[in-house]
Short mmCIF file of C-alpha atoms in Angstrom, two decimals:
data_model
loop_
_atom_site.label_atom_id
_atom_site.label_comp_id
_atom_site.label_asym_id
_atom_site.label_seq_id
_atom_site.Cartn_x
_atom_site.Cartn_y
_atom_site.Cartn_z
CA MET A 1204 11.23 -8.31 3.86
CA ARG A 1205 12.63 -5.16 5.23
CA GLU A 1206 12.56 -3.54 2.01
CA ALA A 1207 8.85 -4.20 1.67
CA TRP A 1208 8.46 -2.52 4.97
CA LYS A 1209 10.32 0.47 3.76
CA MET A 1210 8.04 0.81 0.60
CA PHE A 1211 4.88 0.28 2.75
CA CYS A 1212 6.01 3.02 5.05
CA LEU A 1213 7.06 5.29 2.46
CA ALA A 1214 3.80 4.79 0.42
CA ALA A 1215 1.86 5.31 3.47
CA VAL A 1216 3.43 8.49 4.47
CA THR A 1217 3.34 9.84 0.83
CA PHE A 1218 -0.67 8.92 0.90
CA GLY A 1219 -0.97 10.81 3.96
CA ILE A 1220 0.67 13.87 2.74
CA ALA A 1221 -1.09 14.02 -0.42
CA LEU A 1222 -4.47 13.56 1.38
CA GLY A 1223 -3.66 16.20 3.55
CA LEU A 1224 -2.59 18.72 1.04
CA ALA A 1225 -5.53 17.81 -1.00
CA HIS A 1226 -7.78 18.49 2.13
CA GLU A 1227 -5.85 21.96 2.75
CA PHE A 1228 -5.40 23.55 -0.52
CA VAL A 1229 -8.51 22.20 -2.65
CA PRO A 1230 -11.07 20.91 -0.18
CA ASP A 1231 -14.49 21.55 -2.26
CA ILE A 1232 -12.92 20.70 -5.85
CA VAL A 1233 -13.58 17.79 -8.00
CA PRO A 1234 -10.75 16.46 -9.73
CA VAL A 1235 -12.95 16.51 -13.05
CA ALA A 1236 -13.24 19.61 -15.41
CA PHE A 1237 -16.70 19.47 -15.57
CA ALA A 1238 -18.78 20.56 -12.31
CA GLU A 1239 -21.73 22.08 -11.55
CA GLU A 1240 -20.34 25.48 -10.77
CA PRO A 1241 -17.10 26.78 -12.18
CA GLN A 1242 -13.95 25.84 -10.75
CA GLY A 1243 -10.59 27.57 -11.27
CA SER A 1244 -8.34 25.42 -13.69
CA TRP A 1245 -5.33 25.53 -11.20
CA ALA A 1246 -7.61 23.94 -8.55
CA VAL A 1247 -8.79 21.36 -10.70
CA MET A 1248 -5.41 20.27 -12.02
CA THR A 1249 -3.96 20.48 -8.04
CA ALA A 1250 -6.92 18.35 -7.37
CA PHE A 1251 -6.19 15.82 -10.13
CA VAL A 1252 -2.72 15.54 -9.59
CA LEU A 1253 -3.04 15.17 -5.75
CA ARG A 1254 -5.79 12.56 -6.40
CA ALA A 1255 -3.47 10.71 -8.75
CA ILE A 1256 -0.69 10.63 -6.12
CA GLU A 1257 -3.25 9.13 -3.56
CA LEU A 1258 -4.40 6.43 -5.93
CA ILE A 1259 -0.82 5.38 -7.00
CA THR A 1260 0.43 5.40 -3.33
CA ALA A 1261 -2.51 3.41 -2.11
CA ALA A 1262 -1.69 0.77 -4.87
CA VAL A 1263 1.74 0.50 -3.99
CA ALA A 1264 1.16 0.06 -0.14
CA ILE A 1265 -1.41 -2.71 -1.09
CA ILE A 1266 1.14 -4.50 -3.08
CA ALA A 1267 3.79 -4.04 -0.37
CA LEU A 1268 1.46 -5.76 2.04
CA ALA A 1269 0.66 -8.50 -0.42
CA VAL A 1270 4.38 -9.36 -0.67
CA LEU A 1271 4.80 -9.05 3.01
CA ALA A 1272 2.03 -11.39 3.59
CA GLY A 1273 3.26 -13.50 0.82
CA ALA A 1274 6.61 -13.65 2.45
CA TYR A 1275 5.35 -14.33 5.74
CA LEU A 1276 3.22 -17.42 4.40
CA GLN A 1277 5.93 -18.80 2.67
CA GLN A 1278 8.19 -18.66 5.78
CA GLU A 1279 5.92 -19.98 7.76
CA LEU A 1280 4.94 -23.05 5.21
CA ARG A 1281 8.75 -23.94 5.06
CA ARG A 1282 8.82 -24.00 8.82
CA ARG A 1283 5.75 -26.26 9.28
CA PHE A 1284 7.02 -28.39 6.28
CA ARG A 1285 10.35 -28.90 8.14
CA SER A 1286 8.92 -29.90 11.36
CA THR A 1287 6.82 -32.31 9.92
CA SER A 1288 9.42 -33.83 7.74
CA SER A 1289 12.00 -34.02 10.66
CA ARG A 1290 8.98 -35.65 12.97
CA ARG A 1291 8.66 -38.61 10.01
CA ALA A 1292 12.37 -38.97 9.77
CA SER A 1293 12.57 -39.52 13.50
CA GLN A 1294 9.31 -41.82 13.64
CA ALA A 1295 11.02 -43.88 10.62
CA ASP A 1296 14.18 -44.50 12.75
#
């Protein structure tokens, strides 16, 4: 579970950095080549790359949280199953 926390934190930090860079360097640029007013190609490409990084890291963070939730749920279910099976064994005696 420690690796999943590391992955989540790394993805969250990377997401924050990419979001901050996008707001700092290309705040009013749409990451699509066609817009209402002309945009520099460097700005469009930069906005596109930063948006892609944001989306990928958000997906990785969500997957890491899902793995953490699944591991926690599995651990709780095992604990509860063991406690109920030990109660049944003690009642049978």
